[in-house]
Amino acid sequence: MTNDLLPAPSSGPQDIPHDAPPPSPPRKSSWRGKFILVLFLLLLIPLLSVALYLAVVLNVSYSQGERTGYLQKFSRKGWICRTYEGELAMTTVPGVAPILWVFSVWDENVAKRISELNVMGKRVVLHYQEYIGIPTTCFGETRYFVDGVKVIEEPGEEPVRGTRPEPTPEP
């Protein structure tokens, strides 16, 4: 009895055409490639998140305004991250203890202007911007950053000209 349903027996290599490429072995999944991709994403996503956070925090101010008072202190501080820091004594009524307001200065030109104006002990108006959420003190020790300064002349006070006025003789 012959079975027509069974395939004819193969005689071996004669059935494979000679110009066909050799069969490739079954492909194994590359666990190294997947591991490198996951590791890359685990490093890239936090770095991009931190960069985006810093970009928003350092460029978008929470508030801005002006404070008036007497400049008490202005200095450059820090070991590695050197920043300009200052103190403004704000008085509401003469004879009452002043409220001290601390501030930082980012801009080198504003710091130079404060130093050149020789405003220590004089009444000044400081324009500032407030930044919330800055993660380190490398940018400044406070959340208030001064970006402008103006000296206020006291009533009856003459502008400083650099020379001492001559005393008037008494009659």
Coordinates of N, CA, C and O in Angstrom, one line a residue:
M1 N 0.8 -1.2 0.0 CA 0.0 0.0 0.0 C 0.9 1.2 0.0 O 1.8 1.3 0.8
T2 N 0.6 2.1 -0.8 CA 1.4 3.4 -0.9 C 0.6 4.5 -0.3 O -0.6 4.6 -0.4
N3 N 1.4 5.3 0.4 CA 0.7 6.5 1.0 C 1.1 7.7 0.2 O 2.2 8.2 0.2
D4 N 0.1 8.3 -0.4 CA 0.3 9.4 -1.3 C 0.4 10.7 -0.4 O 0.7 11.8 -0.9
L5 N 0.0 10.7 0.8 CA -0.1 11.9 1.6 C 1.3 12.2 2.2 O 1.5 13.3 2.6
L6 N 2.2 11.3 2.3 CA 3.5 11.5 2.9 C 4.4 12.1 1.8 O 4.4 11.8 0.7
P7 N 5.3 13.1 2.3 CA 6.2 13.7 1.3 C 7.3 12.7 0.9 O 7.6 11.8 1.6
A8 N 7.8 13.0 -0.3 CA 8.8 12.1 -0.8 C 10.1 12.3 0.1 O 10.4 13.4 0.5
P9 N 10.8 11.3 0.4 CA 12.0 11.4 1.2 C 13.0 12.3 0.5 O 13.2 12.2 -0.7
S10 N 13.7 13.1 1.3 CA 14.7 14.0 0.8 C 16.0 13.3 0.7 O 16.4 12.5 1.6
S11 N 16.7 13.6 -0.3 CA 18.0 12.9 -0.4 C 19.2 13.7 0.1 O 20.3 13.4 -0.1
G12 N 18.9 14.9 0.6 CA 19.9 15.7 1.3 C 20.2 17.0 0.6 O 19.3 17.7 0.1
P13 N 21.5 17.3 0.4 CA 21.9 18.6 -0.1 C 21.6 18.9 -1.5 O 21.7 19.9 -2.0
Q14 N 21.1 17.9 -2.3 CA 20.8 18.1 -3.7 C 19.6 19.0 -3.8 O 19.5 19.6 -4.9
D15 N 18.7 19.0 -2.8 CA 17.5 19.8 -3.0 C 17.7 21.3 -2.8 O 16.9 22.1 -3.2
I16 N 18.8 21.7 -2.2 CA 19.1 23.1 -1.9 C 19.8 23.7 -3.1 O 20.8 23.2 -3.6
P17 N 19.2 24.8 -3.7 CA 19.9 25.4 -4.8 C 21.3 25.9 -4.4 O 21.5 26.4 -3.3
H18 N 22.3 25.9 -5.3 CA 23.7 26.2 -5.0 C 23.9 27.7 -4.8 O 24.8 28.2 -4.1
D19 N 23.0 28.6 -5.4 CA 23.2 30.0 -5.3 C 22.4 30.6 -4.2 O 22.5 31.8 -4.0
A20 N 21.7 29.9 -3.4 CA 21.0 30.4 -2.2 C 21.9 30.7 -1.1 O 22.9 29.9 -0.8
P21 N 21.7 31.8 -0.3 CA 22.5 32.0 0.9 C 22.3 30.9 2.0 O 21.2 30.4 2.0
P22 N 23.3 30.7 2.8 CA 23.1 29.7 3.8 C 22.0 30.2 4.8 O 21.8 31.4 5.0
P23 N 21.3 29.3 5.4 CA 20.2 29.7 6.3 C 20.8 30.3 7.6 O 21.9 29.9 8.1
S24 N 20.2 31.4 8.0 CA 20.7 32.1 9.2 C 20.2 31.4 10.5 O 19.1 30.9 10.5
P25 N 21.0 31.4 11.5 CA 20.6 30.8 12.8 C 19.4 31.6 13.4 O 19.3 32.8 13.1
P26 N 18.6 31.0 14.2 CA 17.5 31.7 14.8 C 18.1 32.9 15.6 O 19.1 32.8 16.3
R27 N 17.5 34.1 15.5 CA 18.0 35.3 16.1 C 17.6 35.4 17.6 O 16.5 35.2 17.9
K28 N 18.6 35.6 18.4 CA 18.4 35.7 19.8 C 18.2 37.2 20.1 O 18.7 38.1 19.5
S29 N 17.4 37.5 21.1 CA 17.1 38.9 21.5 C 18.4 39.4 22.1 O 19.0 38.8 23.0
S30 N 18.7 40.7 21.7 CA 20.0 41.3 22.2 C 19.7 42.0 23.5 O 19.2 43.1 23.6
W31 N 20.0 41.3 24.6 CA 19.7 41.9 26.0 C 20.7 43.0 26.3 O 20.4 43.9 27.0
R32 N 21.9 43.0 25.7 CA 22.8 44.1 25.9 C 22.3 45.4 25.3 O 22.4 46.4 25.9
G33 N 21.8 45.3 24.1 CA 21.2 46.5 23.4 C 20.1 47.1 24.2 O 19.9 48.3 24.4
K34 N 19.2 46.2 24.7 CA 18.1 46.7 25.5 C 18.5 47.3 26.8 O 18.0 48.3 27.3
F35 N 19.5 46.7 27.5 CA 20.1 47.2 28.7 C 20.7 48.6 28.5 O 20.5 49.5 29.3
I36 N 21.4 48.8 27.4 CA 22.1 50.1 27.2 C 21.0 51.1 26.9 O 21.1 52.2 27.4
L37 N 19.9 50.7 26.2 CA 18.9 51.7 25.9 C 18.1 52.1 27.2 O 17.9 53.3 27.5
V38 N 17.8 51.1 28.1 CA 17.2 51.4 29.3 C 18.1 52.3 30.2 O 17.6 53.3 30.8
L39 N 19.4 52.0 30.3 CA 20.3 52.8 31.1 C 20.4 54.2 30.5 O 20.4 55.1 31.3
F40 N 20.5 54.3 29.2 CA 20.5 55.7 28.6 C 19.3 56.5 29.0 O 19.4 57.7 29.3
L41 N 18.1 55.9 28.9 CA 16.9 56.6 29.2 C 16.8 56.9 30.7 O 16.3 58.0 31.1
L42 N 17.3 56.0 31.6 CA 17.3 56.3 33.0 C 18.2 57.4 33.4 O 18.0 58.1 34.4
L43 N 19.3 57.7 32.6 CA 20.1 58.8 32.8 C 19.7 60.1 32.1 O 19.8 61.2 32.7
L44 N 19.1 59.9 31.0 CA 18.7 61.1 30.2 C 17.5 61.8 30.7 O 17.4 63.0 30.8
I45 N 16.5 61.0 31.1 CA 15.3 61.6 31.6 C 15.5 62.5 32.9 O 15.0 63.6 32.9
P46 N 16.2 62.0 33.9 CA 16.4 62.9 35.0 C 17.3 64.2 34.7 O 17.0 65.3 35.2
L47 N 18.3 64.0 33.8 CA 19.1 65.2 33.4 C 18.3 66.2 32.7 O 18.4 67.4 33.0
L48 N 17.4 65.8 31.8 CA 16.5 66.7 31.1 C 15.5 67.4 32.1 O 15.2 68.6 31.9
S49 N 15.0 66.6 33.0 CA 14.1 67.1 34.0 C 14.8 68.2 34.9 O 14.2 69.3 35.1
V50 N 16.0 68.0 35.3 CA 16.7 69.0 36.1 C 17.0 70.2 35.3 O 16.9 71.3 35.8
A51 N 17.4 70.0 34.0 CA 17.7 71.2 33.2 C 16.5 72.0 32.9 O 16.5 73.2 33.0
L52 N 15.4 71.4 32.7 CA 14.1 72.1 32.5 C 13.7 72.8 33.8 O 13.3 74.0 33.7
Y53 N 13.8 72.2 34.9 CA 13.5 72.8 36.2 C 14.3 74.1 36.4 O 13.8 75.1 36.8
L54 N 15.7 73.9 36.2 CA 16.6 75.1 36.4 C 16.2 76.2 35.5 O 16.3 77.4 35.8
A55 N 16.0 75.9 34.2 CA 15.6 76.9 33.2 C 14.4 77.7 33.7 O 14.4 78.9 33.5
V56 N 13.4 77.0 34.2 CA 12.2 77.7 34.6 C 12.4 78.5 35.9 O 12.1 79.7 35.9
V57 N 13.1 77.9 36.9 CA 13.3 78.6 38.1 C 14.2 79.8 38.0 O 13.9 80.8 38.7
L58 N 15.2 79.8 37.2 CA 16.1 80.9 37.1 C 15.7 82.0 36.1 O 16.3 83.0 36.1
N59 N 14.6 81.7 35.3 CA 14.2 82.7 34.3 C 12.8 83.3 34.6 O 12.4 84.2 33.9
V60 N 12.0 82.7 35.5 CA 10.7 83.1 35.7 C 10.6 83.6 37.2 O 10.8 82.9 38.1
S61 N 10.4 84.9 37.3 CA 10.4 85.5 38.7 C 9.0 85.4 39.3 O 8.0 85.5 38.6
Y62 N 9.0 85.1 40.6 CA 7.7 85.0 41.3 C 7.1 86.4 41.6 O 5.9 86.6 41.4
S63 N 8.0 87.4 42.0 CA 7.5 88.7 42.2 C 8.6 89.7 41.9 O 9.8 89.3 41.8
Q64 N 8.3 91.0 41.8 CA 9.3 92.0 41.6 C 8.7 93.3 42.2 O 7.6 93.4 42.4
G65 N 9.7 94.1 42.6 CA 9.3 95.4 43.3 C 10.5 96.2 43.7 O 11.6 96.0 43.2
E66 N 10.2 97.2 44.6 CA 11.3 98.0 45.0 C 11.2 98.1 46.6 O 10.2 98.0 47.2
R67 N 12.4 98.2 47.1 CA 12.5 98.4 48.6 C 13.4 99.6 48.8 O 14.4 99.9 48.1
T68 N 13.0 100.4 49.8 CA 13.7 101.7 50.1 C 14.3 101.5 51.6 O 13.6 101.1 52.4
G69 N 15.5 102.0 51.7 CA 16.1 102.0 53.0 C 17.5 102.4 53.0 O 18.0 103.0 52.0
Y70 N 18.3 102.2 54.0 CA 19.7 102.5 54.1 C 20.5 101.3 53.9 O 20.3 100.3 54.6
L71 N 21.5 101.4 53.0 CA 22.3 100.2 52.7 C 23.3 100.0 53.9 O 24.1 100.9 54.2
Q72 N 23.2 98.9 54.6 CA 24.0 98.6 55.7 C 25.3 97.8 55.4 O 26.3 98.0 56.0
K73 N 25.1 96.9 54.5 CA 26.2 96.0 54.2 C 26.1 95.5 52.7 O 25.1 95.3 52.2
F74 N 27.3 95.4 52.1 CA 27.4 94.9 50.7 C 28.8 94.3 50.6 O 29.8 94.9 50.7
S75 N 28.8 93.0 50.3 CA 30.1 92.3 50.2 C 29.9 91.1 49.2 O 28.9 90.7 48.8
R76 N 31.1 90.6 48.8 CA 31.2 89.5 47.9 C 31.6 88.3 48.8 O 32.6 88.3 49.5
K77 N 30.8 87.2 48.8 CA 31.0 86.1 49.7 C 31.1 84.8 48.9 O 30.6 84.7 47.8
G78 N 31.7 83.8 49.6 CA 31.7 82.4 49.0 C 33.1 81.9 48.8 O 34.0 82.7 48.6
W79 N 33.2 80.6 48.9 CA 34.5 79.9 48.6 C 34.6 79.6 47.1 O 35.5 80.0 46.4
I80 N 33.6 78.8 46.6 CA 33.6 78.4 45.2 C 32.7 79.3 44.4 O 33.1 79.9 43.4
C81 N 31.4 79.3 44.8 CA 30.4 80.1 44.2 C 30.4 81.5 44.9 O 29.7 81.7 45.9
R82 N 31.1 82.5 44.3 CA 31.1 83.8 44.9 C 30.0 84.6 44.5 O 29.7 84.8 43.3
T83 N 29.2 85.2 45.4 CA 28.1 86.0 45.1 C 28.1 87.3 45.9 O 28.8 87.4 46.9
Y84 N 27.4 88.3 45.4 CA 27.3 89.6 46.1 C 26.1 89.5 47.0 O 25.0 89.2 46.5
E85 N 26.3 89.8 48.3 CA 25.2 89.8 49.3 C 25.1 91.2 50.0 O 26.2 91.8 50.2
G86 N 23.9 91.6 50.3 CA 23.8 92.9 51.0 C 22.7 92.9 52.0 O 21.9 92.0 52.1
E87 N 22.6 94.0 52.7 CA 21.6 94.2 53.8 C 21.1 95.6 53.7 O 21.9 96.5 53.6
L88 N 19.8 95.7 53.7 CA 19.1 97.0 53.6 C 18.3 97.2 54.9 O 17.5 96.4 55.3
A89 N 18.6 98.3 55.6 CA 17.8 98.6 56.8 C 16.6 99.5 56.4 O 16.8 100.6 56.0
M90 N 15.4 98.9 56.6 CA 14.2 99.7 56.2 C 13.6 100.2 57.5 O 13.3 99.4 58.4
T91 N 13.4 101.5 57.5 CA 12.7 102.1 58.7 C 11.4 102.7 58.2 O 11.3 103.4 57.2
T92 N 10.4 102.5 59.1 CA 9.1 103.0 58.8 C 8.9 104.4 59.5 O 8.4 105.3 58.9
V93 N 9.4 104.5 60.7 CA 9.3 105.7 61.5 C 10.6 105.9 62.1 O 11.2 105.0 62.7
P94 N 11.1 107.1 62.1 CA 12.4 107.4 62.8 C 12.3 107.1 64.2 O 11.3 107.3 64.9
G95 N 13.4 106.4 64.8 CA 13.4 106.1 66.2 C 13.0 104.7 66.4 O 13.1 104.1 67.5
V96 N 12.4 104.0 65.4 CA 11.9 102.6 65.6 C 13.0 101.7 65.0 O 13.7 102.1 64.0
A97 N 13.2 100.6 65.6 CA 14.3 99.6 65.1 C 14.0 99.3 63.7 O 12.9 98.9 63.3
P98 N 15.0 99.3 62.8 CA 14.8 99.0 61.4 C 14.6 97.5 61.2 O 15.1 96.7 62.0
I99 N 14.0 97.2 60.1 CA 13.8 95.8 59.6 C 14.9 95.6 58.6 O 15.1 96.4 57.7
L100 N 15.7 94.6 58.8 CA 16.8 94.2 57.9 C 16.3 93.3 56.8 O 15.7 92.3 57.0
W101 N 16.6 93.7 55.6 CA 16.2 93.0 54.4 C 17.5 92.5 53.7 O 18.3 93.4 53.3
V102 N 17.7 91.2 53.5 CA 18.9 90.7 52.9 C 18.6 90.4 51.4 O 17.5 90.0 51.0
F103 N 19.6 90.7 50.6 CA 19.4 90.5 49.1 C 20.7 90.0 48.5 O 21.8 90.0 49.1
S104 N 20.6 89.5 47.3 CA 21.7 89.1 46.5 C 21.8 89.8 45.2 O 20.8 90.4 44.8
V105 N 22.9 89.9 44.6 CA 23.1 90.5 43.3 C 23.7 89.5 42.3 O 24.8 89.0 42.6
W106 N 23.1 89.3 41.2 CA 23.6 88.4 40.2 C 24.5 89.1 39.2 O 25.6 88.7 38.8
D107 N 24.0 90.3 38.8 CA 24.6 91.1 37.7 C 25.9 91.8 38.2 O 25.8 92.6 39.1
E108 N 27.0 91.5 37.5 CA 28.3 92.2 37.9 C 28.2 93.7 37.7 O 28.8 94.4 38.5
N109 N 27.5 94.2 36.7 CA 27.4 95.6 36.5 C 26.6 96.3 37.6 O 26.9 97.4 38.0
V110 N 25.5 95.7 38.1 CA 24.8 96.2 39.2 C 25.7 96.3 40.5 O 25.7 97.3 41.2
A111 N 26.4 95.2 40.7 CA 27.3 95.2 41.9 C 28.4 96.3 41.8 O 28.7 97.0 42.8
K112 N 28.9 96.5 40.6 CA 29.9 97.6 40.4 C 29.2 99.0 40.6 O 29.9 99.8 41.2
R113 N 28.0 99.1 40.2 CA 27.3 100.4 40.3 C 27.1 100.7 41.8 O 27.3 101.8 42.3
I114 N 26.7 99.7 42.6 CA 26.5 99.9 44.0 C 27.8 100.2 44.7 O 27.8 101.1 45.5
S115 N 28.9 99.6 44.3 CA 30.2 99.9 44.9 C 30.7 101.3 44.5 O 31.2 102.0 45.3
E116 N 30.5 101.7 43.2 CA 31.0 103.0 42.7 C 30.2 104.1 43.2 O 30.7 105.2 43.4
L117 N 28.9 103.9 43.5 CA 28.0 105.0 44.0 C 28.4 105.4 45.4 O 28.0 106.5 45.9
N118 N 29.1 104.5 46.1 CA 29.4 104.7 47.5 C 28.2 105.0 48.3 O 28.1 106.1 48.9
V119 N 27.2 104.1 48.3 CA 25.9 104.4 48.9 C 25.8 103.8 50.3 O 24.7 103.8 50.9
M120 N 26.9 103.3 50.9 CA 26.8 102.8 52.2 C 26.3 103.8 53.2 O 26.8 104.9 53.2
G121 N 25.2 103.6 53.9 CA 24.7 104.5 54.9 C 23.8 105.5 54.3 O 23.2 106.4 55.0
K122 N 23.6 105.5 52.9 CA 22.7 106.5 52.3 C 21.4 105.8 52.0 O 21.3 104.6 51.9
R123 N 20.4 106.6 51.8 CA 19.1 106.1 51.5 C 19.0 105.7 50.0 O 19.3 106.6 49.1
V124 N 18.6 104.5 49.7 CA 18.6 104.0 48.3 C 17.3 103.3 48.0 O 16.6 102.9 48.9
V125 N 16.9 103.2 46.8 CA 15.8 102.4 46.3 C 16.4 101.2 45.5 O 17.2 101.5 44.5
L126 N 16.1 100.0 45.9 CA 16.6 98.8 45.2 C 15.5 98.2 44.5 O 14.5 97.9 45.1
H127 N 15.6 98.0 43.2 CA 14.7 97.2 42.4 C 15.1 95.7 42.5 O 16.2 95.4 42.2
Y128 N 14.1 94.8 42.7 CA 14.5 93.4 42.9 C 13.5 92.5 42.2 O 12.4 92.9 41.8
Q129 N 13.9 91.3 42.0 CA 13.0 90.2 41.5 C 13.2 89.0 42.5 O 14.3 88.8 42.9
E130 N 12.1 88.4 42.8 CA 12.1 87.3 43.7 C 12.0 85.9 42.9 O 11.1 85.8 42.1
Y131 N 12.9 85.0 43.2 CA 12.9 83.7 42.5 C 12.7 82.7 43.6 O 13.5 82.6 44.6
I132 N 11.7 81.8 43.5 CA 11.5 80.8 44.5 C 11.9 79.4 43.9 O 11.7 79.1 42.7
G133 N 12.5 78.6 44.8 CA 12.8 77.2 44.4 C 14.2 77.0 43.8 O 14.5 76.0 43.3
I134 N 15.1 78.0 44.0 CA 16.5 77.8 43.5 C 17.1 76.8 44.4 O 17.1 77.0 45.6
P135 N 17.7 75.7 43.8 CA 18.1 74.6 44.6 C 19.4 74.8 45.4 O 19.7 74.0 46.3
T136 N 20.2 75.7 45.1 CA 21.5 75.8 45.8 C 21.8 77.3 46.1 O 21.3 78.2 45.5
T137 N 22.8 77.5 47.0 CA 23.2 78.9 47.3 C 24.3 79.4 46.3 O 24.8 80.5 46.5
C138 N 24.6 78.6 45.3 CA 25.6 79.0 44.3 C 25.1 80.2 43.5 O 25.9 81.0 43.0
F139 N 23.8 80.4 43.4 CA 23.2 81.5 42.7 C 23.0 82.7 43.6 O 22.9 83.8 43.1
G140 N 23.0 82.5 44.9 CA 22.8 83.6 45.8 C 22.2 83.0 47.1 O 21.5 82.0 47.1
E141 N 22.5 83.7 48.2 CA 22.0 83.1 49.5 C 20.6 83.5 49.8 O 20.0 82.9 50.8
T142 N 20.0 84.4 49.1 CA 18.6 84.8 49.3 C 17.7 84.5 48.1 O 18.3 84.1 47.0
R143 N 16.4 84.7 48.2 CA 15.6 84.6 47.0 C 15.3 85.9 46.4 O 14.6 86.0 45.4
Y144 N 15.9 87.0 46.9 CA 15.7 88.4 46.4 C 16.9 88.8 45.6 O 18.0 88.8 46.2
F145 N 16.8 89.1 44.3 CA 18.0 89.5 43.5 C 17.8 90.9 43.0 O 16.8 91.1 42.2
V146 N 18.7 91.8 43.4 CA 18.6 93.2 43.0 C 19.1 93.3 41.6 O 20.2 92.8 41.2
D147 N 18.3 94.1 40.8 CA 18.8 94.3 39.4 C 18.8 95.8 39.1 O 19.0 96.2 37.9
G148 N 18.6 96.7 40.1 CA 18.7 98.1 39.9 C 18.9 98.9 41.2 O 18.4 98.4 42.2
V149 N 19.6 100.0 41.1 CA 19.8 100.8 42.4 C 19.6 102.3 42.0 O 20.0 102.7 40.9
K150 N 19.0 103.1 42.9 CA 18.9 104.5 42.7 C 19.1 105.2 44.1 O 18.5 104.7 45.1
V151 N 19.9 106.2 44.1 CA 20.2 106.9 45.4 C 19.1 108.0 45.6 O 18.8 108.7 44.6
I152 N 18.6 108.1 46.8 CA 17.6 109.2 47.1 C 18.3 110.3 47.8 O 19.0 110.0 48.8
E153 N 18.2 111.5 47.3 CA 18.8 112.6 48.0 C 17.9 113.0 49.2 O 16.6 113.1 49.0
E154 N 18.4 113.1 50.3 CA 17.6 113.6 51.5 C 17.3 115.0 51.4 O 18.1 115.8 50.8
P155 N 16.2 115.5 51.9 CA 15.8 116.9 51.8 C 16.8 117.7 52.6 O 17.2 117.4 53.7
G156 N 17.3 118.8 51.9 CA 18.3 119.7 52.5 C 19.7 119.2 52.4 O 20.6 119.9 52.8
E157 N 19.9 118.0 51.8 CA 21.2 117.5 51.6 C 21.7 117.9 50.2 O 20.9 117.7 49.2
E158 N 22.9 118.4 50.1 CA 23.4 118.7 48.8 C 24.0 117.4 48.2 O 24.5 116.6 48.9
P159 N 24.0 117.4 46.9 CA 24.6 116.2 46.2 C 26.1 116.1 46.5 O 26.7 117.2 46.6
V160 N 26.6 115.0 46.5 CA 28.0 114.8 46.8 C 28.8 115.1 45.5 O 28.5 114.7 44.5
R161 N 29.8 116.1 45.7 CA 30.6 116.5 44.6 C 32.0 116.1 44.7 O 32.8 116.3 43.8
G162 N 32.4 115.5 45.8 CA 33.8 115.0 46.0 C 34.7 116.0 46.7 O 35.8 115.7 47.0
T163 N 34.2 117.3 47.0 CA 35.0 118.2 47.7 C 34.3 118.7 48.9 O 33.0 118.7 49.0
R164 N 35.0 119.0 49.9 CA 34.4 119.5 51.2 C 34.1 121.0 51.1 O 34.9 121.8 50.6
P165 N 32.9 121.4 51.4 CA 32.5 122.8 51.3 C 33.3 123.6 52.4 O 33.7 123.2 53.4
E166 N 33.6 124.9 52.0 CA 34.3 125.8 52.9 C 33.4 126.3 54.0 O 32.2 126.5 53.7
P167 N 33.9 126.3 55.2 CA 33.0 126.9 56.3 C 32.8 128.4 56.1 O 33.7 129.1 55.6
T168 N 31.6 128.8 56.3 CA 31.2 130.2 56.2 C 31.7 131.0 57.4 O 31.5 130.5 58.6
P169 N 32.3 132.1 57.3 CA 32.8 132.9 58.5 C 31.6 133.5 59.2 O 30.6 133.9 58.6
E170 N 31.6 133.5 60.5 CA 30.6 134.0 61.3 C 30.7 135.5 61.4 O 31.8 136.0 61.5
P171 N 29.6 136.3 61.4 CA 29.8 137.8 61.4 C 30.1 138.3 62.8 O 29.9 137.8 63.8

